[in-house]
Short mmCIF file of C-alpha atoms in Angstrom, two decimals:
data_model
loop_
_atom_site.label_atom_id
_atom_site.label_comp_id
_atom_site.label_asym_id
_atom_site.label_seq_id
_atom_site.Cartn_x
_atom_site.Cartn_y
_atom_site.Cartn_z
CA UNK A 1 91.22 109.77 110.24
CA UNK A 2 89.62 106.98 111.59
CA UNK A 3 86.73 108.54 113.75
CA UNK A 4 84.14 111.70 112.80
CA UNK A 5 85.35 113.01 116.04
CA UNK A 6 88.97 114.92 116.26
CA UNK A 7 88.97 113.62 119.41
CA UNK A 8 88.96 109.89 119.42
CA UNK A 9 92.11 108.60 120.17
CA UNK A 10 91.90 110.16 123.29
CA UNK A 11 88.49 108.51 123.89
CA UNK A 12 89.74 105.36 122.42
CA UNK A 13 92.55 105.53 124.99
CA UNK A 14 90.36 106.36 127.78
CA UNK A 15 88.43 103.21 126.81
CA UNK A 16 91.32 100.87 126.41
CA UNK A 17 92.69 101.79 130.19
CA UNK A 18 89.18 100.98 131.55
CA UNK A 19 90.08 97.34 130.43
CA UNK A 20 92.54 97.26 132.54
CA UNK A 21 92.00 99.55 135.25
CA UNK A 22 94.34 98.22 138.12
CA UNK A 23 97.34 97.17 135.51
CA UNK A 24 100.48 99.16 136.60
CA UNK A 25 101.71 98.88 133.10
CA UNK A 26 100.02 100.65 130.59
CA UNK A 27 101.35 101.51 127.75
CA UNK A 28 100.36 102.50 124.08
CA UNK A 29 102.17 102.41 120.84
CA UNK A 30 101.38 103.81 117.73
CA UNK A 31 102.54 101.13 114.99
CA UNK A 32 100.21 101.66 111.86
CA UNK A 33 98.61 104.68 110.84
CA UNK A 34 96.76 103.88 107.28
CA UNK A 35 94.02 104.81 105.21
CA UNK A 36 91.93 102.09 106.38
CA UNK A 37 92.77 102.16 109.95
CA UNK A 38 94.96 102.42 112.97
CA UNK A 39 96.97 99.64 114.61
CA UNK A 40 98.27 100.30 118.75
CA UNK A 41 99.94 98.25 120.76
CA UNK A 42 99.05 97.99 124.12
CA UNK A 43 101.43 96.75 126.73
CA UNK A 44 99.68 95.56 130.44
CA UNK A 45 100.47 93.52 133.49
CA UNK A 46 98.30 90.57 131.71
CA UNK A 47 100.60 91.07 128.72
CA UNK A 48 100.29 92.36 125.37
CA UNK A 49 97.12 93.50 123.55
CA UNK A 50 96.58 94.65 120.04
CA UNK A 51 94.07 97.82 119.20
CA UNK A 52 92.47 98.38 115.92
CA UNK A 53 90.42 101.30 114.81
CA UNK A 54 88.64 100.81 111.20
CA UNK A 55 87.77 103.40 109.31
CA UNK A 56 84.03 104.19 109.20
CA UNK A 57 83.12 102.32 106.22
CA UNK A 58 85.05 99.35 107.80
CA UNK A 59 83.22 99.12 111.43
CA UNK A 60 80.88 96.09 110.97
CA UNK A 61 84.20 93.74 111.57
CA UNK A 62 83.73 93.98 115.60
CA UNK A 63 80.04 92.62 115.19
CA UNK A 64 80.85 89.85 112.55
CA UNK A 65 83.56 88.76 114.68
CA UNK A 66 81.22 88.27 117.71
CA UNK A 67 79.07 85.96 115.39
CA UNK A 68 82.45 84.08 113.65
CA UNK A 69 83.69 83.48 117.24
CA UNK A 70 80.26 82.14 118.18
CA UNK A 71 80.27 79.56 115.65
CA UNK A 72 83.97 78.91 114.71
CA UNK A 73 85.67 79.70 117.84
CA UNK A 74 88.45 77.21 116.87
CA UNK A 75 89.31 79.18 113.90
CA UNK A 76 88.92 83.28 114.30
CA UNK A 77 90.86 84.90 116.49
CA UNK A 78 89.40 85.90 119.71
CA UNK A 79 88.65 89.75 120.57
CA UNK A 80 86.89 92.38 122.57
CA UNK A 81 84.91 95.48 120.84
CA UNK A 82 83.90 98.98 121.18
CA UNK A 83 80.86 98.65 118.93
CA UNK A 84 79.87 102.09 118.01
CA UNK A 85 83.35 102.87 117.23
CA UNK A 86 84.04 99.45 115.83
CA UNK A 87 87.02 99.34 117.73
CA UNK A 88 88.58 95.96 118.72
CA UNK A 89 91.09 94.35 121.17
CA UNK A 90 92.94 90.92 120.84
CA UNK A 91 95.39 89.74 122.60
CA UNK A 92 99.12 89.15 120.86
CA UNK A 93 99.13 86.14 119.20
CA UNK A 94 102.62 86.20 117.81
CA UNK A 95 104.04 86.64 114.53
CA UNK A 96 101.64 85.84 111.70
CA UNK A 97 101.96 83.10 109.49
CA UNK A 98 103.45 84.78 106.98
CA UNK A 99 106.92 84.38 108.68
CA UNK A 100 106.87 81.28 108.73
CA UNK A 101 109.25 78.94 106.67
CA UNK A 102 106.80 76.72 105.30
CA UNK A 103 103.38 77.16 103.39
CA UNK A 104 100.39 77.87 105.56
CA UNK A 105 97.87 78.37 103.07
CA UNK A 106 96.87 74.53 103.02
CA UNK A 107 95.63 74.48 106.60
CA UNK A 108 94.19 78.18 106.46
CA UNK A 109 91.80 76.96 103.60
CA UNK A 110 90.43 74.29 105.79
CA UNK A 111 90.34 77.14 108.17
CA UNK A 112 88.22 79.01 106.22
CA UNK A 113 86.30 76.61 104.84
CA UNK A 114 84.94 75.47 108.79
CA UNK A 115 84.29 78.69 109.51
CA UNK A 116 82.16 79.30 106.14
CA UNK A 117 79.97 76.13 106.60
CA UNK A 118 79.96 76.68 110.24
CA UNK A 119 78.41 80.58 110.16
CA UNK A 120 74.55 81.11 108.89
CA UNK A 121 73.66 83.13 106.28
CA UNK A 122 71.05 84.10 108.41
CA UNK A 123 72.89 85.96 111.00
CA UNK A 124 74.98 86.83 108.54
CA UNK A 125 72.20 89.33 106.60
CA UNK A 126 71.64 91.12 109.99
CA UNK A 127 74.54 92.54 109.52
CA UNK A 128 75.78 95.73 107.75
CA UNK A 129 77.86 93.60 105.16
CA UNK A 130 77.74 93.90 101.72
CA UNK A 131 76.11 91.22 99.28
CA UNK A 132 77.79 90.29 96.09
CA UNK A 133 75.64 87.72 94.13
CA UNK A 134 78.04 86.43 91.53
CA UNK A 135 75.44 86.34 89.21
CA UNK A 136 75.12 90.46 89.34
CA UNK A 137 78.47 90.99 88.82
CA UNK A 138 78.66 92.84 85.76
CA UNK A 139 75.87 94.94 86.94
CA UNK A 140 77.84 95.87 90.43
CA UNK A 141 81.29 96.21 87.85
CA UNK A 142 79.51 98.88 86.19
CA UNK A 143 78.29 100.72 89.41
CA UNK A 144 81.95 100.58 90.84
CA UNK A 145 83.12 101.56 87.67
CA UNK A 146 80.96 104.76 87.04
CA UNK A 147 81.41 105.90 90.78
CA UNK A 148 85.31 105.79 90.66
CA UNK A 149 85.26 107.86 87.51
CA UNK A 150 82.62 110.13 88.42
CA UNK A 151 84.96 110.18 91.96
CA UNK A 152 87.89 111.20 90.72
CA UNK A 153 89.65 114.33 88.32
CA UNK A 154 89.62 113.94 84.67
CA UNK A 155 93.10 113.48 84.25
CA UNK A 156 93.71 110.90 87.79
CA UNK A 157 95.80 108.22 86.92
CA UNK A 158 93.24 105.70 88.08
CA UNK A 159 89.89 107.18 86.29
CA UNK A 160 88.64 104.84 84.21
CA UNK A 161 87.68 105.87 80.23
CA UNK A 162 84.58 105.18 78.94
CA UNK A 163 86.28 102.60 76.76
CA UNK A 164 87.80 100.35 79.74
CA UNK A 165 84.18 100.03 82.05
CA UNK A 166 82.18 99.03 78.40
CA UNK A 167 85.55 96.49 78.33
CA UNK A 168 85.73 95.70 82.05
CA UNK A 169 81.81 95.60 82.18
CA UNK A 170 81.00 93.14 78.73
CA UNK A 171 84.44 90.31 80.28
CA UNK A 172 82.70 90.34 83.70
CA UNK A 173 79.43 89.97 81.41
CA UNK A 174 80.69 86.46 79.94
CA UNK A 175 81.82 85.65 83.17
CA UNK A 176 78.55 85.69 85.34
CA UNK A 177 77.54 83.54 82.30
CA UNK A 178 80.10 81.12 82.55
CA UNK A 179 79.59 81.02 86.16
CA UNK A 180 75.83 80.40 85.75
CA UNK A 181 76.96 77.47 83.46
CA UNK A 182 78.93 76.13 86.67
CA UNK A 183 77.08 77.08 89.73
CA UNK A 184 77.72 74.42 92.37
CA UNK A 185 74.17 75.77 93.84
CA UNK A 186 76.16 76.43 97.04
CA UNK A 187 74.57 79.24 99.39
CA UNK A 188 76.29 82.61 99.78
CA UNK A 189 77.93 82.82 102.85
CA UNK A 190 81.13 85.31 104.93
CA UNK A 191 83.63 86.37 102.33
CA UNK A 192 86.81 87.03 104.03
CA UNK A 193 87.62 88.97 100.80
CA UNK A 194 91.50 89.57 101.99
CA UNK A 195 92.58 85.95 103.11
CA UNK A 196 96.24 85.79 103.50
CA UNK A 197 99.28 84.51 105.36
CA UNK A 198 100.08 88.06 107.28
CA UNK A 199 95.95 88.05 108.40
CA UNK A 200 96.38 85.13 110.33
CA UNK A 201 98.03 82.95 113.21
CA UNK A 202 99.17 79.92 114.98
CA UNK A 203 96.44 77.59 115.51
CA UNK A 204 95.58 78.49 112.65
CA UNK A 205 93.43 81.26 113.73
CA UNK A 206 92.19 83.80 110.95
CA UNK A 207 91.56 87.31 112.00
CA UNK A 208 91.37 91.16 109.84
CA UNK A 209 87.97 90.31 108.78
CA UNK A 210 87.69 94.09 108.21
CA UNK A 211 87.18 94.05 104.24
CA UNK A 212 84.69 91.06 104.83
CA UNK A 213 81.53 90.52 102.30
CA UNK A 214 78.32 88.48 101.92
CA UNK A 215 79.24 86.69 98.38
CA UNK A 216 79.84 82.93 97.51
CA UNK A 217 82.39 81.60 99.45
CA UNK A 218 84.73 80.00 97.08
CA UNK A 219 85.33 83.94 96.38
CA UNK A 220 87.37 84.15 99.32
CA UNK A 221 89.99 81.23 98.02
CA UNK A 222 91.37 84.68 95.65
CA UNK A 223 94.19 85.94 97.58
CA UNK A 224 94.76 83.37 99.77
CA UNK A 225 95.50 81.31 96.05
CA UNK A 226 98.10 83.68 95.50
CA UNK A 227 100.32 82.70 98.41
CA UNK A 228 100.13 79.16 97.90
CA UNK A 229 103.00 77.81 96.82
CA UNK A 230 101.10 74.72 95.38
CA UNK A 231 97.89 75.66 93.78
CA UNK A 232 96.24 72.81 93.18
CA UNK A 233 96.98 71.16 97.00
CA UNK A 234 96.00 74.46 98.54
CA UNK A 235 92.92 74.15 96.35
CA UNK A 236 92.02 71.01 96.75
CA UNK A 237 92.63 70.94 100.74
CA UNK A 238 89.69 73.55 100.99
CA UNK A 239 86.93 72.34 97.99
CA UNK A 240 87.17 68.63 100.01
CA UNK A 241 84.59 70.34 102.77
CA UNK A 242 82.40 70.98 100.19
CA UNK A 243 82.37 68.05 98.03
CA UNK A 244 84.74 66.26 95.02
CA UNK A 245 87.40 68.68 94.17
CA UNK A 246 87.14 67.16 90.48
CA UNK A 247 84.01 68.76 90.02
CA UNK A 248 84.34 71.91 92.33
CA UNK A 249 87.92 72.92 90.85
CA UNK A 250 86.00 74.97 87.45
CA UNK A 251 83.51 77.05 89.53
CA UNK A 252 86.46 77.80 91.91
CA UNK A 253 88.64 78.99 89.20
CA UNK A 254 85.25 81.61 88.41
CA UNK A 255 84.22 82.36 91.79
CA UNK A 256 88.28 83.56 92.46
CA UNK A 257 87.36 85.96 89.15
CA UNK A 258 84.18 87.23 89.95
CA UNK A 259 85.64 88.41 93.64
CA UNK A 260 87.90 91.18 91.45
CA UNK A 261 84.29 92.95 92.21
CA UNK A 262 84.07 93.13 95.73
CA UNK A 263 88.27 93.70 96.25
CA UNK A 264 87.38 96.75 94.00
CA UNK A 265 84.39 97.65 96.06
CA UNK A 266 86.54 97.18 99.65
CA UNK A 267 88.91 100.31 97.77
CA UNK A 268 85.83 102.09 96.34
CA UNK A 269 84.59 102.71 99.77
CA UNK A 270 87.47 104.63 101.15
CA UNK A 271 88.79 106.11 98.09
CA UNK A 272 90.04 109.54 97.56
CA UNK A 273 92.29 110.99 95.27
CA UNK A 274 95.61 110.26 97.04
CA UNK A 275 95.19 107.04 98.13
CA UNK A 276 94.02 106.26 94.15
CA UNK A 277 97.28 107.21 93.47
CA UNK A 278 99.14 105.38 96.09
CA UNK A 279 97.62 102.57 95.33
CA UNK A 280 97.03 102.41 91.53
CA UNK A 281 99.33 99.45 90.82
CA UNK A 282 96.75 97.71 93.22
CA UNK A 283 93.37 99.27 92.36
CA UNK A 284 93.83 99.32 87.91
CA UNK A 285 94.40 95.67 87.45
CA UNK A 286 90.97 94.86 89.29
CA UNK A 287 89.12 95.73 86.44
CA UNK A 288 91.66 95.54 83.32
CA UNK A 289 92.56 91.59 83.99
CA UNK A 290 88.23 90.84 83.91
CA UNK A 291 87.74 87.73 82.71
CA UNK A 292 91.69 86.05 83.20
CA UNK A 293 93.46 84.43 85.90
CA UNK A 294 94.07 87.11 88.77
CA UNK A 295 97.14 89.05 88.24
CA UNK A 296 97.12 90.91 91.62
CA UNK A 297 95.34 89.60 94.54
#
């Protein structure tokens, strides 16, 4: 469930036909029912209209997108909210980017980048987000860590041993080192902290800013570096907004490591037992590939 009320998608659909409350046409499909929210269609006379409902842990995305579109209106996708329920509204933008034949990922991390320099931290941090310092990493590993095991039965799949978190916590350790060692001096800034292809549209236009973080922003470059097809040009098309990519490729390459911490802490928040199982293959490598190149993104 979505909502601390059994009732909400009958409020929720009470709202959405106030939106349009002379459209002949309303209709509303059900299309993804998940753990971490709820995905309608909405068909009016002014055309079609997605709906998202978060789950609760997840509603600060309608009031960060209000500030992205404020300052990066080129680059997030537009939307309308229900703030206390965190709902939002967009209008359909067409098939992702994901089915697309060629690779998007070069002009997304320009994308990204524009909309990072382009956002202050300072409305950023009046928001309910998250912050993940790079340089407490291994301190916020170990918190994540201990509340998953101390979340979960004994003999869960997923429950971490003592031995893996005192592994886990002394890699992620020598990485906030090494990152230290490397530390552009860059400001934290809006972590997208799920960046890929099927998150985003024509234009291009990034949207799902759901899992979103306060943390440096190179961490965001993680999963979005998966789905490039060429690395180093996807890399180096989003480090040229912030300076030489010679010298910003080695703190990217740690940033992109570090971020294993906040993916974690995205699942942390709406774990429970089943979806720890359901999602295992997703949720163990987070912490068992600390310190190497990112097996999963």
């Amino acid at each position: 469930m979505t909502s601390s009320t059994g009732d909400w998608r009958e409020e929720a659909r009470h709202w959405l036909r106030d939106l349009w409350p002379t459209s002949r046409l309303f209709r509303v499909t059900v299309v993804r029912q998940r753990a971490w929210g709820e995905n309608w269609i909405i068909d009016t006379d002014d055309g079609r209209f997605w709906f998202k409902s978060p789950h609760p842990r997840l509603r600060s995305e309608a009031a960060l997108r209000e500030v992205l579109e404020r300052h990066a209106p080129r680059d997030v996708q537009p939307m309308h909210a229900h703030h206390p329920a965190g709902w939002i509204v967009s209008a359909d933008a067409g098939a992702s980017l994901a089915t697309g034949e060629g690779d998007p990922t070069v002009g997304l991390a320009e994308a990204l980048g524009r909309i990072q320099r382009a956002t202050p931290l300072a409305e950023l941090t009046k928001l309910p987000l998250r912050v993940f310092d790079p340089e407490h990493a291994a301190h916020n590993l170990a918190q994540l860590l201990d509340g998953i095991a101390a979340s979960l039965p004994g003999n869960h799949p997923l429950r971490p041993d003592k031995a893996e978190r005192e592994a886990a916590c002394a890699a992620m350790w020598h990485m906030t080192a090494w990152w230290v060692s490397v530390d552009p001096g860059l400001p934290l800034g809006i972590e997208h902290n799920d960046l890929h292809p099927g998150n985003t549209f024509p234009g291009p236009r990034i949207a799902d800013w759901g899992d979103a973080v306060i943390a440096h922003p190179f961490a965001s470059m993680r999963v979005l570096l998966h789905h490039a097809r060429d690395r180093r040009a996807t890399a180096d098309a989003y480090l040229r907004g912030w300076g030489d990519p010679e010298e910003l490729h080695e703190p990217l390459e740690v940033a992109v490591r570090l971020a294993a911490v906040q993916r974690l802490a995205t699942w942390a928040g709406i774990l429970d037992a089943d979806l720890a199982t359901r999602y295992a293959h997703h949720i163990r490598p987070l912490w068992l590939e600390t310190g190497r190149e990112p097996a999963v993104p």
